[in-house]
Every structure is written in C-alpha cells, then in structure tokens.
Coordinates of C-alpha atoms and ligand atoms in Angstrom, one line a residue:
X1 CA 90.7 110.8 132.9
X2 CA 91.3 108.6 135.9
X3 CA 94.6 106.7 135.5
X4 CA 94.2 104.2 138.2
X5 CA 91.1 102.4 137.4
X6 CA 90.7 99.1 135.6
X7 CA 89.7 99.2 132.0
X8 CA 88.3 96.7 129.6
X9 CA 87.7 96.3 125.9
X10 CA 87.5 93.7 123.1
X11 CA 91.0 93.8 121.6
X12 CA 90.1 91.9 118.4
X13 CA 88.3 93.5 115.5
X14 CA 84.6 94.4 115.9
X15 CA 82.3 91.6 114.6
X16 CA 82.0 87.9 114.6
X17 CA 85.1 85.7 114.5
X18 CA 86.4 82.3 115.5
X19 CA 87.6 83.8 118.8
X20 CA 87.6 87.2 120.4
X21 CA 90.1 88.5 123.0
X22 CA 88.9 90.6 125.9
X23 CA 91.6 92.6 127.6
X24 CA 91.2 93.8 131.2
X25 CA 93.9 96.0 132.6
X26 CA 94.4 97.9 135.9
X27 CA 95.0 97.3 139.6
X28 CA 91.8 95.2 140.0
X29 CA 92.2 93.1 136.8
X30 CA 93.3 89.9 138.6
X31 CA 90.6 90.1 141.3
X32 CA 87.9 90.9 138.9
X33 CA 88.8 88.1 136.5
X34 CA 89.2 85.5 139.2
X35 CA 85.8 86.2 140.7
X36 CA 84.2 85.2 137.4
X37 CA 86.6 82.4 136.3
X38 CA 85.9 78.8 137.0
X39 CA 89.3 77.3 136.5
X40 CA 89.4 73.7 135.1
X41 CA 90.6 71.7 136.9
X42 CA 89.2 73.7 139.8
X43 CA 92.4 73.2 141.7
X44 CA 94.5 75.1 139.1
X45 CA 95.5 78.7 139.5
X46 CA 95.9 81.8 137.3
X47 CA 99.7 81.8 137.2
X48 CA 101.7 84.6 135.6
X49 CA 101.9 84.2 131.8
X50 CA 100.3 80.8 131.7
X51 CA 97.4 80.0 129.5
X52 CA 94.6 78.4 131.7
X53 CA 91.5 76.7 130.4
X54 CA 88.5 78.0 132.3
X55 CA 84.8 78.7 132.2
X56 CA 83.7 82.3 132.4
X57 CA 80.6 82.3 134.6
X58 CA 78.0 80.3 132.7
X59 CA 78.8 82.2 129.5
X60 CA 81.6 80.5 127.7
X61 CA 84.6 78.3 127.9
X62 CA 87.9 79.8 126.9
X63 CA 91.5 80.6 127.8
X64 CA 92.7 83.2 130.3
X65 CA 96.2 84.5 130.7
X66 CA 97.3 86.7 133.5
X67 CA 100.3 89.1 133.0
X68 CA 101.5 90.8 136.2
X69 CA 102.8 93.5 133.9
X70 CA 101.1 93.3 130.6
X71 CA 101.3 95.5 127.5
X72 CA 100.1 98.4 129.5
X73 CA 102.7 97.9 132.3
X74 CA 100.0 97.0 134.8
X75 CA 98.2 93.8 135.8
X76 CA 96.4 92.5 132.8
X77 CA 94.2 89.5 132.1
X78 CA 93.4 88.5 128.6
X79 CA 90.5 86.3 128.0
X80 CA 90.1 84.4 124.7
X81 CA 86.4 83.5 124.2
X82 CA 84.3 82.4 121.2
X83 CA 84.0 85.3 118.9
X84 CA 80.2 85.6 119.1
X85 CA 78.9 89.1 119.4
X86 CA 76.6 88.0 122.3
X87 CA 79.5 86.4 124.2
X88 CA 81.8 89.5 123.7
X89 CA 79.1 91.9 124.9
X90 CA 78.0 89.8 127.8
X91 CA 81.6 89.4 129.0
X92 CA 82.2 93.1 128.8
X93 CA 78.9 93.8 130.6
X94 CA 79.9 91.5 133.5
X95 CA 83.2 93.2 134.0
X96 CA 81.7 96.7 133.7
X97 CA 79.0 95.7 136.3
X98 CA 81.9 94.6 138.5
X99 CA 83.5 98.1 138.3
X100 CA 85.7 98.1 135.2
X101 CA 85.4 101.0 132.8
X102 CA 85.2 100.6 129.0
X103 CA 88.6 101.6 127.5
X104 CA 88.8 104.6 125.2
X105 CA 90.5 104.4 121.8
X106 CA 94.2 103.8 122.3
X107 CA 93.9 103.8 126.1
X108 CA 95.9 100.5 126.5
X109 CA 98.8 102.0 124.5
X110 CA 98.4 105.3 126.3
X111 CA 98.9 103.5 129.6
X112 CA 101.9 101.6 128.1
X113 CA 103.4 105.0 127.3
X114 CA 102.6 106.6 130.7
X115 CA 104.1 103.6 132.4
X116 CA 107.3 103.9 130.4
X117 CA 106.9 100.7 128.4
X118 CA 107.1 102.7 125.1
X119 CA 108.1 106.1 124.1
X120 CA 105.7 108.3 122.2
X121 CA 107.3 107.6 118.8
X122 CA 107.1 103.9 119.5
X123 CA 103.4 104.2 120.5
X124 CA 102.8 105.9 117.1
X125 CA 104.7 103.1 115.4
X126 CA 102.3 100.6 116.9
X127 CA 99.4 102.5 115.1
X128 CA 101.4 102.4 111.9
X129 CA 102.1 98.7 112.3
X130 CA 98.4 98.0 112.7
X131 CA 97.6 100.1 109.6
X132 CA 100.4 98.5 107.5
X133 CA 99.2 96.6 104.5
X134 CA 102.3 96.4 102.3
X135 CA 105.8 95.1 103.2
X136 CA 107.2 98.6 102.9
X137 CA 104.7 100.1 105.3
X138 CA 105.4 97.2 107.7
X139 CA 109.2 97.7 107.4
X140 CA 108.9 101.5 108.1
X141 CA 106.7 100.9 111.2
X142 CA 108.9 98.2 112.6
X143 CA 112.0 100.2 112.3
X144 CA 110.3 103.1 114.2
X145 CA 109.0 100.7 116.8
X146 CA 112.5 99.3 117.4
X147 CA 113.7 102.7 118.4
X148 CA 115.0 104.1 115.1
X149 CA 115.9 107.7 115.2
X150 CA 114.0 108.4 118.5
X151 CA 116.8 106.8 120.6
X152 CA 119.4 108.9 118.9
X153 CA 117.4 112.1 119.3
X154 CA 116.8 111.2 122.9
X155 CA 120.6 111.0 123.5
X156 CA 121.3 114.2 121.7
X157 CA 118.5 116.0 123.6
X158 CA 119.9 114.8 126.9
X159 CA 123.3 116.3 126.0
X160 CA 121.6 119.5 125.1
X161 CA 119.6 119.5 128.3
X162 CA 122.8 119.1 130.3
X163 CA 124.5 122.0 128.7
X164 CA 121.3 124.1 129.0
X165 CA 121.2 123.4 132.7
X166 CA 124.8 124.5 133.1
X167 CA 124.0 127.7 131.1
X168 CA 121.1 128.4 133.4
X169 CA 123.2 127.9 136.4
X170 CA 125.4 130.7 135.2
X171 CA 122.4 133.0 135.5
X172 CA 122.4 132.5 139.3
X173 CA 126.0 133.7 139.4
X174 CA 125.4 136.6 137.0
X175 CA 127.5 139.0 139.1
X176 CA 130.5 136.8 139.0
X177 CA 131.1 136.5 135.2
X178 CA 131.5 132.7 135.2
X179 CA 131.0 130.3 132.3
X180 CA 129.9 126.7 133.4
X181 CA 128.7 125.8 129.9
X182 CA 131.5 125.2 127.5
X183 CA 130.5 127.4 124.5
X184 CA 132.5 125.6 121.9
X185 CA 131.0 122.3 123.1
X186 CA 127.5 123.9 122.9
X187 CA 128.1 125.2 119.3
X188 CA 129.4 121.8 118.3
X189 CA 126.4 120.0 119.7
X190 CA 123.9 122.5 118.2
X191 CA 125.6 122.0 114.8
X192 CA 125.5 118.2 114.9
X193 CA 121.9 118.2 116.1
X194 CA 120.9 120.6 113.2
X195 CA 122.7 118.3 110.7
X196 CA 120.8 115.2 112.0
X197 CA 117.5 117.0 112.0
X198 CA 118.0 118.2 108.5
X199 CA 118.9 114.8 107.1
X200 CA 115.8 113.4 108.9
X201 CA 113.6 116.1 107.5
X202 CA 115.0 115.6 104.0
X203 CA 114.0 111.9 104.2
X204 CA 110.4 112.7 105.0
X205 CA 109.3 113.3 101.4
X206 CA 110.3 109.7 100.5
X207 CA 109.3 108.2 103.8
X208 CA 105.9 109.7 103.7
X209 CA 105.4 108.7 100.0
X210 CA 106.4 105.1 100.8
X211 CA 104.0 105.1 103.7
X212 CA 101.0 106.7 102.0
X213 CA 101.6 105.9 98.4
X214 CA 103.9 107.6 95.9
X215 CA 102.0 110.5 94.3
X216 CA 102.0 109.7 90.6
X217 CA 100.3 112.3 88.3
X218 CA 99.0 111.2 84.9
X219 CA 99.3 114.3 82.7
X220 CA 98.7 115.0 79.0
X221 CA 96.6 116.4 76.3
X222 CA 92.8 115.7 76.2
X223 CA 92.1 112.3 74.6
X224 CA 95.7 111.1 74.9
X225 CA 94.4 108.2 77.0
X226 CA 95.2 109.2 80.5
X227 CA 92.1 107.8 82.0
X228 CA 92.5 104.7 80.0
X229 CA 96.0 104.3 81.4
X230 CA 94.8 104.8 84.9
X231 CA 92.1 102.1 84.4
X232 CA 94.7 99.8 82.7
X233 CA 97.2 100.1 85.6
X234 CA 94.4 99.5 88.1
X235 CA 92.8 96.8 86.0
X236 CA 89.6 98.5 86.9
X237 CA 87.1 100.8 85.2
X238 CA 87.7 103.5 87.7
X239 CA 87.6 106.6 85.5
X240 CA 85.3 107.5 82.7
X241 CA 86.8 107.0 79.2
X242 CA 85.3 108.5 76.0
X243 CA 86.4 109.7 72.6
X244 CA 85.2 113.2 73.5
X245 CA 88.1 115.5 74.4
X246 CA 87.7 116.9 77.9
X247 CA 86.0 113.9 79.5
X248 CA 88.0 114.2 82.8
X249 CA 87.3 117.5 84.5
X250 CA 88.5 116.8 88.0
X251 CA 91.3 114.7 89.4
X252 CA 90.6 111.1 90.1
X253 CA 92.8 109.3 92.7
X254 CA 93.3 105.6 93.4
X255 CA 96.1 103.6 95.0
X256 CA 97.7 100.4 93.8
X257 CA 100.6 98.3 94.9
X258 CA 103.4 96.6 93.0
X259 CA 106.2 94.6 94.5
X260 CA 105.4 96.0 98.0
X261 CA 105.3 99.6 96.9
X262 CA 102.1 101.7 96.9
X263 CA 101.5 104.3 94.2
X264 CA 98.8 106.9 94.5
X265 CA 97.7 107.4 90.9
X266 CA 96.1 110.8 90.0
X267 CA 94.3 111.0 86.7
X268 CA 93.9 114.6 85.6
X269 CA 92.1 116.9 83.1
X270 CA 93.8 117.2 79.7
X271 CA 96.2 120.1 79.3
X272 CA 95.6 122.5 76.4
X273 CA 95.1 126.2 75.8
X274 CA 91.4 127.0 76.3
X275 CA 89.1 129.8 77.2
X276 CA 86.5 127.5 78.8
X277 CA 86.5 128.6 82.5
X278 CA 85.4 125.1 83.7
X279 CA 88.2 123.4 81.8
X280 CA 90.7 125.9 83.1
X281 CA 89.7 125.1 86.6
X282 CA 90.4 121.4 85.8
X283 CA 93.7 122.3 84.3
X284 CA 94.7 124.2 87.4
X285 CA 94.1 121.0 89.4
X286 CA 96.2 119.0 86.9
X287 CA 99.1 121.4 87.5
X288 CA 98.6 121.2 91.2
X289 CA 98.7 117.4 90.9
X290 CA 102.0 117.6 88.9
X291 CA 103.5 119.9 91.5
X292 CA 102.9 117.5 94.4
X293 CA 103.8 114.4 92.4
X294 CA 107.0 112.4 92.8
X295 CA 106.3 110.7 89.5
X296 CA 104.8 112.3 86.4
X297 CA 103.5 110.0 83.7
X298 CA 103.1 112.2 80.6
X299 CA 100.7 110.5 78.3
X300 CA 101.3 111.2 74.6
X301 CA 99.0 110.1 71.9
X302 CA 101.5 108.4 69.5
X303 CA 99.4 109.1 66.5
X304 CA 99.8 112.9 67.0
X305 CA 102.5 115.4 66.7
X306 CA 105.2 115.3 69.3
X307 CA 105.4 119.1 69.2
X308 CA 102.4 119.3 71.5
X309 CA 104.2 117.2 74.1
X310 CA 107.3 119.4 74.0
X311 CA 105.1 122.5 74.3
X312 CA 103.4 120.9 77.4
X313 CA 106.8 120.2 79.1
X314 CA 107.5 123.9 78.7
X315 CA 104.2 125.1 79.9
X316 CA 104.3 122.8 82.9
X317 CA 107.6 124.4 83.9
X318 CA 106.3 127.8 83.2
X319 CA 103.3 127.1 85.5
X320 CA 105.8 126.4 88.3
X321 CA 106.1 122.6 88.1
X322 CA 109.7 122.0 89.1
X323 CA 111.0 118.7 87.7
X324 CA 113.8 118.5 90.2
X325 CA 113.7 115.4 92.4
X326 CA 110.8 114.0 90.3
X327 CA 110.7 111.2 87.8
X328 CA 109.0 112.1 84.5
X329 CA 108.4 109.6 81.8
X330 CA 106.8 110.0 78.5
X331 CA 104.3 107.3 77.9
X332 CA 103.6 106.9 74.2
X333 CA 100.1 105.6 74.2
X334 CA 97.9 104.0 71.4
X335 CA 100.9 102.1 70.0
X336 CA 98.3 99.6 68.7
X337 CA 97.1 102.0 66.0
X338 CA 98.7 101.7 62.5
X339 CA 99.7 105.3 62.3
X340 CA 101.3 105.4 65.7
X341 CA 105.0 106.3 65.8
X342 CA 107.2 106.2 68.9
X343 CA 108.7 109.7 68.8
X344 CA 111.1 109.0 71.7
X345 CA 112.6 105.6 71.0
X346 CA 114.8 104.5 73.8
X347 CA 113.5 107.1 76.1
X348 CA 109.7 107.0 76.1
X349 CA 107.7 104.0 77.2
X350 CA 105.5 102.6 74.5
X351 CA 102.2 101.2 75.6
X352 CA 98.7 100.5 74.5
X353 CA 96.3 101.2 77.3
X354 CA 93.4 99.5 75.6
X355 CA 95.4 96.4 74.5
X356 CA 97.4 96.2 77.7
X357 CA 100.8 96.1 76.0
X358 CA 103.8 97.7 77.5
X359 CA 102.2 98.1 80.9
X360 CA 104.4 95.5 82.6
X361 CA 107.4 97.5 81.4
X362 CA 105.9 100.7 82.7
X363 CA 105.2 99.1 86.1
X364 CA 108.8 97.8 86.2
X365 CA 110.3 101.2 85.4
X366 CA 108.2 102.8 88.2
X367 CA 109.2 100.2 90.8
X368 CA 112.9 100.3 89.8
X369 CA 113.0 104.0 90.2
X370 CA 111.4 104.0 93.7
X371 CA 113.7 101.1 94.7
X372 CA 116.7 103.2 93.6
X373 CA 115.5 106.3 95.5
X374 CA 115.0 104.2 98.6
X375 CA 118.5 102.7 98.3
X376 CA 120.0 106.1 97.8
X377 CA 118.3 107.6 100.8
X378 CA 119.5 107.7 104.4
X379 CA 119.1 104.5 106.3
X380 CA 116.4 106.0 108.4
X381 CA 113.3 107.4 106.8
X382 CA 111.1 109.9 108.6
X383 CA 107.4 108.9 108.0
X384 CA 105.6 110.8 110.8
X385 CA 104.2 114.2 109.9
X386 CA 104.0 115.2 113.6
X387 CA 107.7 114.5 114.0
X388 CA 108.5 116.3 110.8
X389 CA 106.8 119.4 112.2
X390 CA 108.4 119.2 115.6
X391 CA 111.9 118.8 114.0
X392 CA 111.2 121.9 111.9
X393 CA 110.4 123.9 115.1
X394 CA 113.4 122.5 116.9
X395 CA 115.6 123.4 114.1
X396 CA 114.3 127.0 113.9
X397 CA 115.1 127.4 117.6
X398 CA 118.5 125.8 117.2
X399 CA 119.3 128.2 114.4
X400 CA 118.5 131.1 116.8
X401 CA 120.8 129.5 119.4
X402 CA 123.6 129.2 116.8
X403 CA 123.2 132.9 115.8
X404 CA 123.0 134.0 119.4
X405 CA 126.2 132.1 120.3
X406 CA 128.2 133.5 117.5
X407 CA 127.0 137.0 118.3
X408 CA 127.8 136.7 122.0
X409 CA 124.2 137.3 123.1
X410 CA 123.7 137.0 126.9
X411 CA 123.1 133.6 128.3
X412 CA 119.6 134.1 129.5
X413 CA 118.4 134.8 126.0
X414 CA 120.2 131.8 124.6
X415 CA 118.7 129.7 127.3
X416 CA 115.2 130.6 126.1
X417 CA 115.8 129.3 122.6
X418 CA 117.5 126.3 124.0
X419 CA 114.4 125.5 126.1
X420 CA 112.3 125.9 123.0
X421 CA 114.4 123.5 121.0
X422 CA 114.4 121.0 123.9
X423 CA 110.6 121.3 124.1
X424 CA 110.0 120.4 120.5
X425 CA 112.5 117.6 120.5
X426 CA 110.9 116.3 123.6
X427 CA 107.5 116.1 122.1
X428 CA 108.7 113.5 119.6
X429 CA 109.7 110.9 122.2
X430 CA 107.2 112.1 124.8
X431 CA 109.8 113.4 127.2
X432 CA 107.5 116.4 127.0
X433 CA 103.9 115.5 126.7
X434 CA 100.7 117.3 127.4
X435 CA 97.1 116.1 127.2
X436 CA 96.5 117.7 123.8
X437 CA 99.5 115.9 122.2
X438 CA 98.5 112.6 123.8
X439 CA 94.8 112.9 122.8
X440 CA 95.7 113.7 119.2
X441 CA 97.9 110.7 119.0
X442 CA 95.8 108.1 120.8
X443 CA 92.5 109.1 119.3
X444 CA 93.9 107.6 116.0
X445 CA 94.0 104.2 117.6
X446 CA 91.2 101.8 117.7
X447 CA 89.3 100.7 120.8
X448 CA 91.1 97.8 122.4
X449 CA 94.6 98.8 121.4
Ligands
GTP1 N1 93.4 102.5 70.0 C1 93.6 103.0 71.2 N2 92.7 103.9 71.7 C2 92.9 104.3 73.0 C3 94.0 103.9 73.8 N3 94.0 104.6 74.9 C4 92.9 105.3 74.9 N4 92.2 105.2 73.7 C5 91.0 105.9 73.3 O1 91.2 107.3 73.3 C6 90.0 107.9 73.7 C7 90.3 108.9 74.9 O2 90.7 108.1 76.0 P1 90.6 108.7 77.5 O3 91.3 107.7 78.3 O4 89.3 109.1 77.8 O5 91.6 109.9 77.3 P2 91.9 111.1 78.4 O6 93.3 111.4 78.1 O7 91.6 110.6 79.7 O8 91.0 112.2 77.9 P3 90.4 113.5 78.7 O9 89.8 113.0 80.0 O10 89.4 114.0 77.8 O11 91.5 114.4 78.9 C8 89.0 106.8 74.1 O12 88.1 106.7 73.0 C9 89.9 105.6 74.3 O13 89.2 104.4 74.1 C10 94.9 103.0 73.2 O14 96.0 102.6 73.8 N5 94.7 102.6 71.9
MG2 MG1 90.3 111.4 81.1

C-alpha cells in the first residue's frame, strides 16, 4: 500500500442523510480541494481549522474545513455537503478523477497510528467506541482510548528493553565476565510485570462479558418454562413455547440490556435423563452453555418436586460445570398456578413467566450482581481479545526468563526469552507492528474511519 498518496472517503454512514462528510487526507488534500472549491465570499481563504462556506464545483453548497494536521496527522480537508447519494458519489468521483484514491476500511485511523497520533490499543478503542451502544461499552472504550493500561505497559516495556539491551551488551564482552544488567533489578522488574499482566488477564473475563454481553444460561427440566422466561425477559416471542416436553432442541441466543448492562441470554434444551440421541445432543449443548456462562438461571417448575432440581445441580457439577465465579439463581416459575409452592423461600426468585410477575425483581438481582462484580474488580478491565492473547504469550516468556535467572542460565539464552516477551508486549501498543497485525485490526473498521 502506498502511504504517501491522498485518500478520500465518505466518513458518515452509507446512505441518505441530512448532511454527509467527505474526508480527504494526504499531501495533496489542500491543493485538490481548493481547485474545486468556490469560496464565498470569493476573497476568503481556506484557513486552518476554520469552517468556510463554499460551493463545490457546480455540485453543491457546503462547509469545508482544512486541518494542516488532521485526525490522520496529515493535511486533511473535510467537506460537509448535503447527504444525497448523488452528491456524495459525484464529489468522490471528482476527487478521484483528480488523483485521490478511495480509502480502504480503517485507512484514516491506520495513518493516524503510523503517524504517531494514536497507539495501536487506542486505534482499537476507536473501533470499540464506534461500536458502543450501551453506557458500559462506551465507558470501557473511552478508558482504553485515554491510554488506560497501554501507557503503563509501555513504560514497563521500556524498562525491560533497557535491561535487555544491557544484557545483550554483555554478550559482546563475553570473554571478560562482566555484568552490565543488574540481575536483581531484572528479577524485580520481571516479577512486577508478571503481576500486572496477570491482574489484567484476570479482568478479561468480566471486561469481555461487559463488552459483549454477560453470558446467561437458562437451564432446567423440560417444560419448566425456560423459553417462556427468555421471551418474558426479552418481551418478545423469540423462542417456541409449547406444553410438549422437549420443545427446545438447540440453544437460542439473544441479547438485552438493563441499566446499561448487556446480557446474552441463552435458552437451552431441558435437562433430564434420556436415551434419545437427538435430545442428548441438545443436552450436551445446554451443559456447554452452562460451562461458559457467568450467570445461570435455573428454572424450576414450582408445581413439581424440588428433588429434580437438586438432582440437576448435582448432575451439572458431575458434567463439569464449575460454579466457582458464577452466579446461580433458582427461578421458581409458574407461581401463578394454585398448586405452586416456593420451595426455596428467601433464596429462590419467584416468577410467573406467563403473567410477568417477579421479573422486575429478577432483572434487579441480575444487574445488582454484575454491578457488584464490576465494583470488586480492578480499576482497569481488559476487553480486547488480541491483548489478552498477547499478554498470555508475554507472560509465558517472562516465566522462562524468571526460571532462567534463578537457575543462572547464560545471558544469551535469557536474552532470547526477553526479546520474545518484548515482542508480544510491543504488539499491544504497536511498538512492534507488522502488516498482518495491522490488516487484522484495521479491516474491522468501516470505510471512512
Ligand atoms: N401457568 C404457567 N404456565 C407456564 C409458565 N411458564 C411457562 N408455562 C407453560 O409451560 C409450558 C412449557 O413452557 P416452555 O417455555 O416451552 O418450557 P421449556 O422449559 O422451554 O420447555 P422445553 O423447551 O421443552 O425444555 C408451556 O405450555 C407454557 O405456556 C408460567 O409462569 N405459568
Ligand atoms: Mg424451551
């Protein structure tokens, strides 16, 4: 990809709108724009960061703003025109005929990164910010955009880099048995980096759940009313409900938000002992949903014996569903029926999915729990899967370094692992970046960003 050409794209969403913004960025941006702009009054000038009313050829009237160093870090002109599809396309065409190139997805932000306006983790936060629909997602993106843990990692990485360079210098003097790199300082630094990395990695489960929706599995016996509960919480007829046991065969997923938190509800096939191979396939998926869930809503039909529910709790754990770190609530359903009894007063949550009673309480319990988890977690939450992976690799390398240092392994071998750790830490902020990493990140962006 040429990095020095002038690129253009519509920066506003595709389609018709009140206005559209066309963004032109690169060394020729100002010259290209001025050759088509009729400034009004004609004596005026495109001055840096000033909005100027102008006519763009014979096409449209609008506002142009020139930034000597725009979002991309290069000369940029942004033109606000009427949001007609014809005007947008014709404006693009004119500039392309003049030598501009249509920008690829994320290319403006990619340039901003390459020109040092943002580090890589901030560029990724821009994508998250654009995607955010809830206050929580917004808050997570903004905290990453403002530097967050990336600044801290950058500083720690720099210290590690300095010590690694000293260690490598020793290799040039291998005959002379000198130690430039202070080993105890190195051990201390590796230790504090590992600690920080682990606390960040531990925050990923919650961070990721808050960003993508907290996985919430609805589990229980056939006919307990799981699908009815899903529909009631969503206030939508999403899943099929019927009096026939075994209606839901496969998992059904849908997200919904309360008080700024997004939950990813997963309705599942009913649990019970059966020889039916198809049903067993469904039950396997129910268990898998319970394994990955942060919240389990165990739906119990309150007109039936509670012994089934207790047996299910046991069989879930036998099947490998660890309840550690999860919330599990027993939702006593069908409380509207005359023979319903609440078998777990004070503990279970009594609802009627068909009447809608008790649902506000259930929603409140769910939100309160997540709010408590968030308050109890570290101030910074890791939300980016790429960073989670890179931190894991960096940590593995650092562990090798720590082992090697305590065992007195020769410096050249320690240096190899140090370089490995430095590499993986560097990919987070973009101190190390190759085309593959960049393409992966920026292809997630939309055109014009
Ligand atoms: N009276 C009453 N009936 C309910 C309630 N919730 C569900 N039902 C009824 O119970 C039957 C089973 O409901 P479903 O929601 O399909 O149950 P399920 O747990 O999804 O069942 P499977 O998909 O077969 O595992 C349906 O006839 C529902 O109308 C409730 O709160 N009160
Ligand atoms: Mg169902």
